[in-house]
C-alpha atoms as an extended CHARMM CRD file, in Angstrom:
* protein
*
       260  EXT
         1         1  MET       CA             -3.2810000000       43.6530000000      -49.1630000000  PROA      1               0.0000000000
         2         2  LYS       CA             -5.6190000000       40.9270000000      -50.3890000000  PROA      2               0.0000000000
         3         3  LEU       CA             -4.7260000000       37.4680000000      -49.1160000000  PROA      3               0.0000000000
         4         4  PRO       CA             -4.7080000000       34.4530000000      -51.4740000000  PROA      4               0.0000000000
         5         5  LEU       CA             -7.9280000000       32.4300000000      -51.4510000000  PROA      5               0.0000000000
         6         6  GLY       CA             -6.1870000000       29.3370000000      -50.1100000000  PROA      6               0.0000000000
         7         7  LEU       CA             -4.7360000000       31.2570000000      -47.1510000000  PROA      7               0.0000000000
         8         8  ARG       CA             -8.1090000000       32.8660000000      -46.4140000000  PROA      8               0.0000000000
         9         9  ALA       CA             -9.7560000000       29.4220000000      -46.4020000000  PROA      9               0.0000000000
        10        10  LEU       CA             -7.0820000000       28.1450000000      -44.0120000000  PROA      10              0.0000000000
        11        11  LEU       CA             -7.6390000000       31.0990000000      -41.6510000000  PROA      11              0.0000000000
        12        12  LEU       CA            -11.4060000000       30.5130000000      -41.6930000000  PROA      12              0.0000000000
        13        13  ALA       CA            -10.9190000000       26.8290000000      -40.9160000000  PROA      13              0.0000000000
        14        14  ALA       CA             -8.6690000000       27.7340000000      -37.9710000000  PROA      14              0.0000000000
        15        15  LEU       CA            -11.2940000000       30.2000000000      -36.7050000000  PROA      15              0.0000000000
        16        16  LEU       CA            -14.0510000000       27.5700000000      -36.9280000000  PROA      16              0.0000000000
        17        17  LEU       CA            -11.8840000000       25.0280000000      -35.1170000000  PROA      17              0.0000000000
        18        18  ALA       CA            -11.0290000000       27.5070000000      -32.3330000000  PROA      18              0.0000000000
        19        19  THR       CA            -14.7270000000       28.3450000000      -31.8910000000  PROA      19              0.0000000000
        20        20  PHE       CA            -15.5990000000       24.6450000000      -31.7010000000  PROA      20              0.0000000000
        21        21  LEU       CA            -12.9250000000       23.9000000000      -29.1010000000  PROA      21              0.0000000000
        22        22  ALA       CA            -13.8550000000       26.9250000000      -26.9750000000  PROA      22              0.0000000000
        23        23  THR       CA            -17.5110000000       25.8570000000      -26.9980000000  PROA      23              0.0000000000
        24        24  PHE       CA            -17.1810000000       22.1610000000      -26.2430000000  PROA      24              0.0000000000
        25        25  LEU       CA            -14.0540000000       22.0550000000      -24.0800000000  PROA      25              0.0000000000
        26        26  ALA       CA            -15.0560000000       24.7060000000      -21.5510000000  PROA      26              0.0000000000
        27        27  PRO       CA            -15.2090000000       23.0920000000      -18.0620000000  PROA      27              0.0000000000
        28        28  PRO       CA            -18.6890000000       22.7710000000      -16.5500000000  PROA      28              0.0000000000
        29        29  PRO       CA            -19.5690000000       25.0650000000      -13.6600000000  PROA      29              0.0000000000
        30        30  VAL       CA            -18.9410000000       23.6950000000      -10.2100000000  PROA      30              0.0000000000
        31        31  THR       CA            -21.5960000000       24.2330000000       -7.5780000000  PROA      31              0.0000000000
        32        32  ALA       CA            -20.9090000000       23.7880000000       -3.9020000000  PROA      32              0.0000000000
        33        33  ASP       CA            -23.2880000000       21.6120000000       -1.9040000000  PROA      33              0.0000000000
        34        34  ALA       CA            -24.3690000000       22.6180000000        1.5840000000  PROA      34              0.0000000000
        35        35  ASP       CA            -21.7680000000       21.5970000000        4.1270000000  PROA      35              0.0000000000
        36        36  ILE       CA            -22.8280000000       18.6630000000        6.3010000000  PROA      36              0.0000000000
        37        37  SER       CA            -20.9870000000       17.7060000000        9.4770000000  PROA      37              0.0000000000
        38        38  ALA       CA            -18.9890000000       14.4380000000        9.4010000000  PROA      38              0.0000000000
        39        39  ALA       CA            -20.9240000000       11.4570000000       10.6930000000  PROA      39              0.0000000000
        40        40  ALA       CA            -18.0280000000        9.5720000000       12.1840000000  PROA      40              0.0000000000
        41        41  ALA       CA            -15.0720000000       11.7670000000       13.1740000000  PROA      41              0.0000000000
        42        42  GLY       CA            -11.9040000000        9.9340000000       14.1480000000  PROA      42              0.0000000000
        43        43  TYR       CA            -12.4030000000        6.9750000000       11.8380000000  PROA      43              0.0000000000
        44        44  SER       CA            -10.4130000000        6.3730000000        8.6880000000  PROA      44              0.0000000000
        45        45  ASP       CA            -11.8150000000        7.2850000000        5.2870000000  PROA      45              0.0000000000
        46        46  VAL       CA            -12.6600000000        3.6800000000        4.5210000000  PROA      46              0.0000000000
        47        47  ALA       CA            -14.3580000000        3.1060000000        7.8700000000  PROA      47              0.0000000000
        48        48  GLN       CA            -16.8890000000        5.8800000000        7.2660000000  PROA      48              0.0000000000
        49        49  ALA       CA            -18.0780000000        4.1400000000        4.1200000000  PROA      49              0.0000000000
        50        50  SER       CA            -17.8940000000        0.5030000000        5.2620000000  PROA      50              0.0000000000
        51        51  ALA       CA            -21.2720000000        0.2650000000        6.9760000000  PROA      51              0.0000000000
        52        52  ALA       CA            -23.1490000000        1.9290000000        4.1230000000  PROA      52              0.0000000000
        53        53  ASP       CA            -21.3670000000       -0.1800000000        1.5230000000  PROA      53              0.0000000000
        54        54  ALA       CA            -21.6610000000       -3.5390000000        3.3020000000  PROA      54              0.0000000000
        55        55  ALA       CA            -24.8200000000       -4.5320000000        1.4370000000  PROA      55              0.0000000000
        56        56  HSD       CA            -23.2690000000       -3.6220000000       -1.8940000000  PROA      56              0.0000000000
        57        57  ILE       CA            -20.3320000000       -6.0580000000       -2.0380000000  PROA      57              0.0000000000
        58        58  PRO       CA            -20.4260000000       -7.7070000000       -5.4890000000  PROA      58              0.0000000000
        59        59  ASP       CA            -20.9000000000      -11.4370000000       -5.9640000000  PROA      59              0.0000000000
        60        60  ALA       CA            -17.7130000000      -12.8940000000       -7.4340000000  PROA      60              0.0000000000
        61        61  ARG       CA            -19.5430000000      -15.0000000000      -10.0370000000  PROA      61              0.0000000000
        62        62  SER       CA            -22.4320000000      -12.7970000000      -11.1070000000  PROA      62              0.0000000000
        63        63  GLY       CA            -20.6300000000       -9.4640000000      -10.7570000000  PROA      63              0.0000000000
        64        64  ARG       CA            -23.7420000000       -7.9660000000       -9.1640000000  PROA      64              0.0000000000
        65        65  THR       CA            -24.2800000000       -6.6740000000       -5.6590000000  PROA      65              0.0000000000
        66        66  ALA       CA            -26.7590000000       -7.8880000000       -3.0770000000  PROA      66              0.0000000000
        67        67  ALA       CA            -28.9480000000       -4.9050000000       -3.9250000000  PROA      67              0.0000000000
        68        68  GLY       CA            -29.0190000000       -6.0270000000       -7.5570000000  PROA      68              0.0000000000
        69        69  HSD       CA            -26.7820000000       -3.3170000000       -8.9560000000  PROA      69              0.0000000000
        70        70  SER       CA            -24.0840000000       -4.0060000000      -11.5050000000  PROA      70              0.0000000000
        71        71  ALA       CA            -20.5890000000       -4.1680000000      -10.0510000000  PROA      71              0.0000000000
        72        72  ILE       CA            -19.2290000000       -2.0500000000      -12.9020000000  PROA      72              0.0000000000
        73        73  ALA       CA            -21.3240000000        1.0950000000      -13.0140000000  PROA      73              0.0000000000
        74        74  PRO       CA            -19.0610000000        4.1120000000      -13.5780000000  PROA      74              0.0000000000
        75        75  ARG       CA            -20.4620000000        7.4790000000      -12.6490000000  PROA      75              0.0000000000
        76        76  ALA       CA            -19.3990000000       10.5610000000      -14.5640000000  PROA      76              0.0000000000
        77        77  ALA       CA            -19.1120000000       12.6900000000      -11.4640000000  PROA      77              0.0000000000
        78        78  ILE       CA            -16.6760000000       13.5890000000       -8.7390000000  PROA      78              0.0000000000
        79        79  SER       CA            -18.4370000000       13.3960000000       -5.4170000000  PROA      79              0.0000000000
        80        80  SER       CA            -18.4940000000       16.2910000000       -3.0150000000  PROA      80              0.0000000000
        81        81  GLY       CA            -18.2050000000       16.4350000000        0.7420000000  PROA      81              0.0000000000
        82        82  ARG       CA            -19.1720000000       13.2580000000        2.5690000000  PROA      82              0.0000000000
        83        83  GLY       CA            -20.7610000000       11.5340000000       -0.3340000000  PROA      83              0.0000000000
        84        84  SER       CA            -23.0080000000       13.7100000000       -2.5030000000  PROA      84              0.0000000000
        85        85  PRO       CA            -21.9330000000       13.8410000000       -6.1810000000  PROA      85              0.0000000000
        86        86  ARG       CA            -20.5770000000       17.0280000000       -7.7000000000  PROA      86              0.0000000000
        87        87  ALA       CA            -19.6880000000       17.6240000000      -11.3170000000  PROA      87              0.0000000000
        88        88  GLY       CA            -16.1670000000       18.7640000000      -11.9870000000  PROA      88              0.0000000000
        89        89  PRO       CA            -13.4400000000       18.7550000000      -14.6280000000  PROA      89              0.0000000000
        90        90  LEU       CA            -11.1520000000       15.7340000000      -14.7670000000  PROA      90              0.0000000000
        91        91  ALA       CA             -7.3840000000       16.0340000000      -14.9400000000  PROA      91              0.0000000000
        92        92  ALA       CA             -4.8820000000       13.8600000000      -16.7270000000  PROA      92              0.0000000000
        93        93  PRO       CA             -3.6450000000       10.8770000000      -14.6990000000  PROA      93              0.0000000000
        94        94  ALA       CA             -0.5530000000       11.5040000000      -12.5750000000  PROA      94              0.0000000000
        95        95  TRP       CA             -0.3140000000        8.4700000000      -10.2410000000  PROA      95              0.0000000000
        96        96  SER       CA              0.6320000000        4.8400000000      -10.7650000000  PROA      96              0.0000000000
        97        97  TRP       CA             -1.5600000000        1.7950000000      -10.1420000000  PROA      97              0.0000000000
        98        98  PRO       CA             -1.2950000000        0.4210000000       -6.5750000000  PROA      98              0.0000000000
        99        99  LEU       CA             -1.1900000000       -3.1630000000       -7.9100000000  PROA      99              0.0000000000
       100       100  SER       CA              1.0550000000       -4.6910000000      -10.5510000000  PROA      100             0.0000000000
       101       101  PRO       CA              0.2810000000       -5.7940000000      -13.2070000000  PROA      101             0.0000000000
       102       102  ARG       CA             -2.6050000000       -3.4320000000      -13.9000000000  PROA      102             0.0000000000
       103       103  PRO       CA             -5.6310000000       -4.9640000000      -12.1510000000  PROA      103             0.0000000000
       104       104  ALA       CA             -9.1870000000       -5.4600000000      -13.3430000000  PROA      104             0.0000000000
       105       105  VAL       CA            -11.8010000000       -3.1880000000      -11.7920000000  PROA      105             0.0000000000
       106       106  LEU       CA            -14.3840000000       -5.3950000000      -10.0900000000  PROA      106             0.0000000000
       107       107  ARG       CA            -16.5280000000       -2.5200000000       -8.8820000000  PROA      107             0.0000000000
       108       108  ALA       CA            -16.3040000000        1.1150000000       -9.9510000000  PROA      108             0.0000000000
       109       109  PHE       CA            -16.6740000000        4.3800000000       -8.0740000000  PROA      109             0.0000000000
       110       110  ASP       CA            -20.3820000000        5.0060000000       -7.3950000000  PROA      110             0.0000000000
       111       111  PRO       CA            -20.9260000000        7.5720000000       -4.6110000000  PROA      111             0.0000000000
       112       112  PRO       CA            -24.3860000000        8.0050000000       -3.0750000000  PROA      112             0.0000000000
       113       113  ALA       CA            -26.5780000000       10.9890000000       -3.8700000000  PROA      113             0.0000000000
       114       114  LYS       CA            -26.7310000000       11.8210000000       -0.1530000000  PROA      114             0.0000000000
       115       115  PRO       CA            -24.0610000000       11.1560000000        2.4990000000  PROA      115             0.0000000000
       116       116  TRP       CA            -26.3230000000        8.9040000000        4.5680000000  PROA      116             0.0000000000
       117       117  LEU       CA            -27.2560000000        6.6430000000        1.6260000000  PROA      117             0.0000000000
       118       118  SER       CA            -25.4330000000        3.5030000000        0.5690000000  PROA      118             0.0000000000
       119       119  GLY       CA            -23.0440000000        3.6200000000       -2.3390000000  PROA      119             0.0000000000
       120       120  HSD       CA            -19.4580000000        2.8690000000       -3.2450000000  PROA      120             0.0000000000
       121       121  ARG       CA            -16.9940000000        5.5960000000       -2.3070000000  PROA      121             0.0000000000
       122       122  GLY       CA            -13.9870000000        3.9550000000       -3.9330000000  PROA      122             0.0000000000
       123       123  VAL       CA            -13.0550000000        1.1660000000       -6.3410000000  PROA      123             0.0000000000
       124       124  ASP       CA            -12.4670000000       -2.5600000000       -5.8890000000  PROA      124             0.0000000000
       125       125  LEU       CA             -9.4110000000       -3.9110000000       -7.7240000000  PROA      125             0.0000000000
       126       126  GLU       CA             -8.9300000000       -7.6140000000       -8.4040000000  PROA      126             0.0000000000
       127       127  THR       CA             -5.8290000000       -9.3680000000       -7.0480000000  PROA      127             0.0000000000
       128       128  ALA       CA             -4.4890000000      -12.6950000000       -8.2330000000  PROA      128             0.0000000000
       129       129  PHE       CA             -3.9610000000      -14.1250000000       -4.7430000000  PROA      129             0.0000000000
       130       130  ASP       CA             -3.7320000000      -13.2050000000       -1.0700000000  PROA      130             0.0000000000
       131       131  GLY       CA             -0.5270000000      -11.4460000000       -0.1170000000  PROA      131             0.0000000000
       132       132  VAL       CA             -0.1260000000       -9.4020000000       -3.3020000000  PROA      132             0.0000000000
       133       133  PRO       CA              2.1200000000       -6.3840000000       -2.5610000000  PROA      133             0.0000000000
       134       134  LEU       CA              0.3240000000       -3.0560000000       -2.3170000000  PROA      134             0.0000000000
       135       135  LYS       CA              2.3410000000       -0.1330000000       -3.6860000000  PROA      135             0.0000000000
       136       136  SER       CA              1.8400000000        3.5300000000       -2.9230000000  PROA      136             0.0000000000
       137       137  PRO       CA              0.3110000000        5.1950000000       -6.0040000000  PROA      137             0.0000000000
       138       138  ALA       CA              2.0480000000        8.4770000000       -5.1440000000  PROA      138             0.0000000000
       139       139  ALA       CA              4.5350000000        9.8260000000       -2.6300000000  PROA      139             0.0000000000
       140       140  GLY       CA              3.2400000000       10.7710000000        0.7970000000  PROA      140             0.0000000000
       141       141  THR       CA              3.1880000000       10.0450000000        4.5170000000  PROA      141             0.0000000000
       142       142  VAL       CA              1.3850000000        7.1820000000        6.2330000000  PROA      142             0.0000000000
       143       143  SER       CA             -1.2920000000        8.7800000000        8.4150000000  PROA      143             0.0000000000
       144       144  PHE       CA             -3.1260000000        5.6980000000        9.7180000000  PROA      144             0.0000000000
       145       145  VAL       CA             -2.4080000000        1.9920000000       10.1690000000  PROA      145             0.0000000000
       146       146  GLY       CA             -4.8200000000       -0.1610000000       12.1240000000  PROA      146             0.0000000000
       147       147  THR       CA             -7.9750000000       -2.2440000000       12.2460000000  PROA      147             0.0000000000
       148       148  VAL       CA            -11.3180000000       -0.6090000000       11.5120000000  PROA      148             0.0000000000
       149       149  VAL       CA            -14.2950000000       -2.7690000000       12.4730000000  PROA      149             0.0000000000
       150       150  ASP       CA            -12.7350000000       -6.0910000000       11.4010000000  PROA      150             0.0000000000
       151       151  ARG       CA            -10.5440000000       -4.9730000000        8.4850000000  PROA      151             0.0000000000
       152       152  PRO       CA             -6.8910000000       -3.8870000000        8.4420000000  PROA      152             0.0000000000
       153       153  VAL       CA             -6.6180000000       -0.4310000000        6.8760000000  PROA      153             0.0000000000
       154       154  ILE       CA             -3.7490000000        1.8280000000        5.8250000000  PROA      154             0.0000000000
       155       155  THR       CA             -4.1040000000        5.4950000000        4.8230000000  PROA      155             0.0000000000
       156       156  VAL       CA             -1.4960000000        7.6280000000        3.0310000000  PROA      156             0.0000000000
       157       157  ASP       CA             -1.5700000000       11.4350000000        2.9930000000  PROA      157             0.0000000000
       158       158  HSD       CA             -0.2600000000       12.5970000000       -0.3960000000  PROA      158             0.0000000000
       159       159  GLY       CA             -0.3840000000       16.3030000000        0.4170000000  PROA      159             0.0000000000
       160       160  ASN       CA             -2.5310000000       18.9860000000       -1.2080000000  PROA      160             0.0000000000
       161       161  GLY       CA             -5.5180000000       17.5560000000        0.6640000000  PROA      161             0.0000000000
       162       162  LEU       CA             -5.3500000000       14.1560000000       -1.0740000000  PROA      162             0.0000000000
       163       163  ARG       CA             -5.5140000000       10.9160000000        0.9250000000  PROA      163             0.0000000000
       164       164  SER       CA             -5.5920000000        7.2790000000       -0.1960000000  PROA      164             0.0000000000
       165       165  SER       CA             -7.0430000000        4.5020000000        1.9670000000  PROA      165             0.0000000000
       166       166  PHE       CA             -6.6800000000        0.7910000000        1.2950000000  PROA      166             0.0000000000
       167       167  GLU       CA             -8.2950000000       -2.3050000000        2.8040000000  PROA      167             0.0000000000
       168       168  PRO       CA             -7.8330000000       -5.0770000000        3.6980000000  PROA      168             0.0000000000
       169       169  VAL       CA             -4.0640000000       -4.6360000000        3.9210000000  PROA      169             0.0000000000
       170       170  ALA       CA             -1.5890000000       -6.0450000000        6.4420000000  PROA      170             0.0000000000
       171       171  SER       CA              1.2420000000       -3.5470000000        6.9300000000  PROA      171             0.0000000000
       172       172  SER       CA              4.2890000000       -3.2530000000        9.1690000000  PROA      172             0.0000000000
       173       173  LEU       CA              4.5330000000        0.5060000000        8.5870000000  PROA      173             0.0000000000
       174       174  ARG       CA              3.6340000000        3.0620000000       11.2300000000  PROA      174             0.0000000000
       175       175  ALA       CA              1.8960000000        6.4040000000       11.0830000000  PROA      175             0.0000000000
       176       176  GLY       CA              4.4270000000        9.0570000000       10.1290000000  PROA      176             0.0000000000
       177       177  SER       CA              6.4110000000        6.8230000000        7.7570000000  PROA      177             0.0000000000
       178       178  ALA       CA              7.3850000000        8.5940000000        4.5370000000  PROA      178             0.0000000000
       179       179  VAL       CA              6.7830000000        6.6410000000        1.3340000000  PROA      179             0.0000000000
       180       180  ALA       CA              7.7250000000        7.2600000000       -2.2770000000  PROA      180             0.0000000000
       181       181  GLU       CA              5.6460000000        6.3760000000       -5.3010000000  PROA      181             0.0000000000
       182       182  GLY       CA              5.9340000000        2.6150000000       -5.8320000000  PROA      182             0.0000000000
       183       183  ASP       CA              7.0400000000        1.8010000000       -2.2680000000  PROA      183             0.0000000000
       184       184  VAL       CA              5.4010000000       -1.3100000000       -0.8140000000  PROA      184             0.0000000000
       185       185  LEU       CA              2.8060000000       -0.3970000000        1.8210000000  PROA      185             0.0000000000
       186       186  GLY       CA              1.8250000000       -3.9350000000        2.7770000000  PROA      186             0.0000000000
       187       187  GLN       CA              0.1240000000       -7.0750000000        1.5120000000  PROA      187             0.0000000000
       188       188  VAL       CA             -3.4910000000       -7.3760000000        0.3650000000  PROA      188             0.0000000000
       189       189  GLN       CA             -5.5500000000       -9.7690000000        2.4800000000  PROA      189             0.0000000000
       190       190  ALA       CA             -8.7240000000      -11.7300000000        1.6900000000  PROA      190             0.0000000000
       191       191  GLY       CA            -12.1570000000      -10.7980000000        2.9450000000  PROA      191             0.0000000000
       192       192  HSD       CA            -13.3900000000       -7.6790000000        1.1580000000  PROA      192             0.0000000000
       193       193  CYS       CA            -14.9980000000       -9.2370000000       -1.9220000000  PROA      193             0.0000000000
       194       194  GLY       CA            -15.8070000000      -12.5830000000       -0.3500000000  PROA      194             0.0000000000
       195       195  PRO       CA            -13.8000000000      -15.7940000000       -0.6070000000  PROA      195             0.0000000000
       196       196  ALA       CA            -12.9320000000      -15.3610000000       -4.2940000000  PROA      196             0.0000000000
       197       197  PRO       CA            -11.6500000000      -13.5010000000       -6.1320000000  PROA      197             0.0000000000
       198       198  PRO       CA             -9.6550000000      -11.4900000000       -3.5850000000  PROA      198             0.0000000000
       199       199  CYS       CA             -9.7240000000       -7.7480000000       -4.0960000000  PROA      199             0.0000000000
       200       200  LEU       CA             -8.3980000000       -4.4340000000       -2.7960000000  PROA      200             0.0000000000
       201       201  HSD       CA            -10.6770000000       -1.5300000000       -1.8840000000  PROA      201             0.0000000000
       202       202  TRP       CA             -9.0910000000        1.8220000000       -2.7400000000  PROA      202             0.0000000000
       203       203  GLY       CA            -10.6550000000        5.0990000000       -1.7070000000  PROA      203             0.0000000000
       204       204  VAL       CA             -9.3870000000        8.6450000000       -2.3220000000  PROA      204             0.0000000000
       205       205  ARG       CA            -10.4450000000       11.9080000000       -0.7100000000  PROA      205             0.0000000000
       206       206  ARG       CA             -9.6580000000       15.4870000000       -1.6460000000  PROA      206             0.0000000000
       207       207  GLY       CA            -10.2360000000       17.2760000000        1.6350000000  PROA      207             0.0000000000
       208       208  GLU       CA            -13.6520000000       16.0040000000        2.7060000000  PROA      208             0.0000000000
       209       209  ASP       CA            -14.7090000000       15.1230000000       -0.8420000000  PROA      209             0.0000000000
       210       210  TYR       CA            -14.7810000000       11.5640000000       -2.1300000000  PROA      210             0.0000000000
       211       211  VAL       CA            -13.2280000000       11.4170000000       -5.5950000000  PROA      211             0.0000000000
       212       212  ASN       CA            -12.8020000000        8.6970000000       -8.1820000000  PROA      212             0.0000000000
       213       213  PRO       CA             -9.4260000000        6.9440000000       -7.6730000000  PROA      213             0.0000000000
       214       214  LEU       CA             -9.3460000000        5.9020000000      -11.3240000000  PROA      214             0.0000000000
       215       215  ALA       CA             -9.1140000000        9.5620000000      -12.3370000000  PROA      215             0.0000000000
       216       216  PHE       CA             -5.5480000000        9.5390000000      -10.9560000000  PROA      216             0.0000000000
       217       217  VAL       CA             -4.3840000000        6.5130000000      -12.9830000000  PROA      217             0.0000000000
       218       218  MET       CA             -6.5580000000        6.6700000000      -16.1170000000  PROA      218             0.0000000000
       219       219  ASP       CA             -7.4470000000        9.4590000000      -18.5230000000  PROA      219             0.0000000000
       220       220  LEU       CA            -11.1960000000        9.8110000000      -17.9240000000  PROA      220             0.0000000000
       221       221  ARG       CA            -11.5200000000       13.0390000000      -19.8690000000  PROA      221             0.0000000000
       222       222  PRO       CA            -14.0980000000       12.8100000000      -22.6950000000  PROA      222             0.0000000000
       223       223  SER       CA            -12.8130000000       12.4030000000      -26.2250000000  PROA      223             0.0000000000
       224       224  VAL       CA            -13.2210000000       15.4150000000      -28.5080000000  PROA      224             0.0000000000
       225       225  LEU       CA            -14.0780000000       14.8130000000      -32.1620000000  PROA      225             0.0000000000
       226       226  LEU       CA            -13.0180000000       17.5000000000      -34.6050000000  PROA      226             0.0000000000
       227       227  PRO       CA            -15.4650000000       18.4400000000      -37.3860000000  PROA      227             0.0000000000
       228       228  PRO       CA            -14.9630000000       16.5860000000      -40.6810000000  PROA      228             0.0000000000
       229       229  LEU       CA            -12.8240000000       18.3810000000      -43.2370000000  PROA      229             0.0000000000
       230       230  LYS       CA            -15.7440000000       18.4280000000      -45.6750000000  PROA      230             0.0000000000
       231       231  GLN       CA            -17.8480000000       20.3170000000      -43.1160000000  PROA      231             0.0000000000
       232       232  VAL       CA            -15.0950000000       22.9110000000      -42.7140000000  PROA      232             0.0000000000
       233       233  ARG       CA            -14.7480000000       23.2870000000      -46.4840000000  PROA      233             0.0000000000
       234       234  ASP       CA            -18.5220000000       23.6460000000      -46.9190000000  PROA      234             0.0000000000
       235       235  ALA       CA            -18.6120000000       26.3490000000      -44.2350000000  PROA      235             0.0000000000
       236       236  ALA       CA            -15.7550000000       28.1770000000      -45.9450000000  PROA      236             0.0000000000
       237       237  SER       CA            -17.5080000000       27.8880000000      -49.3040000000  PROA      237             0.0000000000
       238       238  ASP       CA            -20.7530000000       29.2600000000      -47.8310000000  PROA      238             0.0000000000
       239       239  ALA       CA            -18.7660000000       32.2210000000      -46.5190000000  PROA      239             0.0000000000
       240       240  GLY       CA            -17.5190000000       32.9940000000      -50.0140000000  PROA      240             0.0000000000
       241       241  PHE       CA            -14.0430000000       31.4940000000      -49.7390000000  PROA      241             0.0000000000
       242       242  ASP       CA            -12.4770000000       29.1110000000      -52.2130000000  PROA      242             0.0000000000
       243       243  ALA       CA            -11.9040000000       26.0940000000      -49.9890000000  PROA      243             0.0000000000
       244       244  ARG       CA            -10.6340000000       23.7670000000      -52.6860000000  PROA      244             0.0000000000
       245       245  PRO       CA             -7.3000000000       22.1570000000      -51.7850000000  PROA      245             0.0000000000
       246       246  VAL       CA             -4.3040000000       23.8420000000      -53.3650000000  PROA      246             0.0000000000
       247       247  ARG       CA             -2.4680000000       21.5430000000      -55.7390000000  PROA      247             0.0000000000
       248       248  ARG       CA              1.2090000000       22.2800000000      -56.1490000000  PROA      248             0.0000000000
       249       249  ARG       CA              3.4820000000       21.0050000000      -58.8460000000  PROA      249             0.0000000000
       250       250  PRO       CA              6.4920000000       19.1210000000      -57.4970000000  PROA      250             0.0000000000
       251       251  ARG       CA              9.8200000000       20.8100000000      -57.9600000000  PROA      251             0.0000000000
       252       252  ALA       CA             12.1240000000       19.4100000000      -60.5790000000  PROA      252             0.0000000000
       253       253  ASP       CA             14.6840000000       18.1740000000      -58.0610000000  PROA      253             0.0000000000
       254       254  THR       CA             11.9280000000       16.4070000000      -56.0480000000  PROA      254             0.0000000000
       255       255  ALA       CA             10.5560000000       14.6770000000      -59.1290000000  PROA      255             0.0000000000
       256       256  ALA       CA             14.0300000000       13.5760000000      -60.1370000000  PROA      256             0.0000000000
       257       257  ALA       CA             14.7800000000       12.2530000000      -56.6610000000  PROA      257             0.0000000000
       258       258  ALA       CA             11.7490000000        9.9710000000      -56.8640000000  PROA      258             0.0000000000
       259       259  TRP       CA             13.4630000000        8.0010000000      -59.6470000000  PROA      259             0.0000000000
       260       260  LEU       CA             16.7060000000        7.4750000000      -57.7370000000  PROA      260             0.0000000000
């Protein structure tokens, strides 16, 4: 049975669209880096990065770090074990922001190319004042509360290998405390970004891999642009199909209803 030209053009357009989506939406291959032993076992996730990141705290007025790098320099990569970047597909956001209202990002996730190099293994979020409540972005169990170097730190284990660490945060919770999404973990203290503006450092690990915390609260997946309709029609025409739009006469009852 021979299909109408309009239906054949529609089927061709659907085939072209499916081919386009399969080509450009396929996730990139993930390569595993060589495993490197942890440099500081027993410390919290934030503590392992503090020394390397100390020289990269942004100036509150200029928005640039002591090394001259821009405070907002997003990196389109998820970092692998202990700091080296690894490409990987991003998922839709599933957590809530740890601060309310939604904070400004003073410094973005920027992991080092090698685990022993300086970088930024988390994000710095602006707070309006000292003492702002910190809320758990997802349900979990508090795994660490204490002072690392000179900063109060709290870490929450969310399960499935995911852990969030926050500093500087004063908390009355203890390790082993169960928390739900949105529960208050403590109060943000001054000291991480200098005297002003105050900020919260938030780091997330998946196993031993540093990952971008913003990927859990924002949709960082790239936008996909569909081909213009004219391009689809031209391709259908080149293939011998009549891709002109089908014009239908309105039914009598529809035309009459327009005058009511």
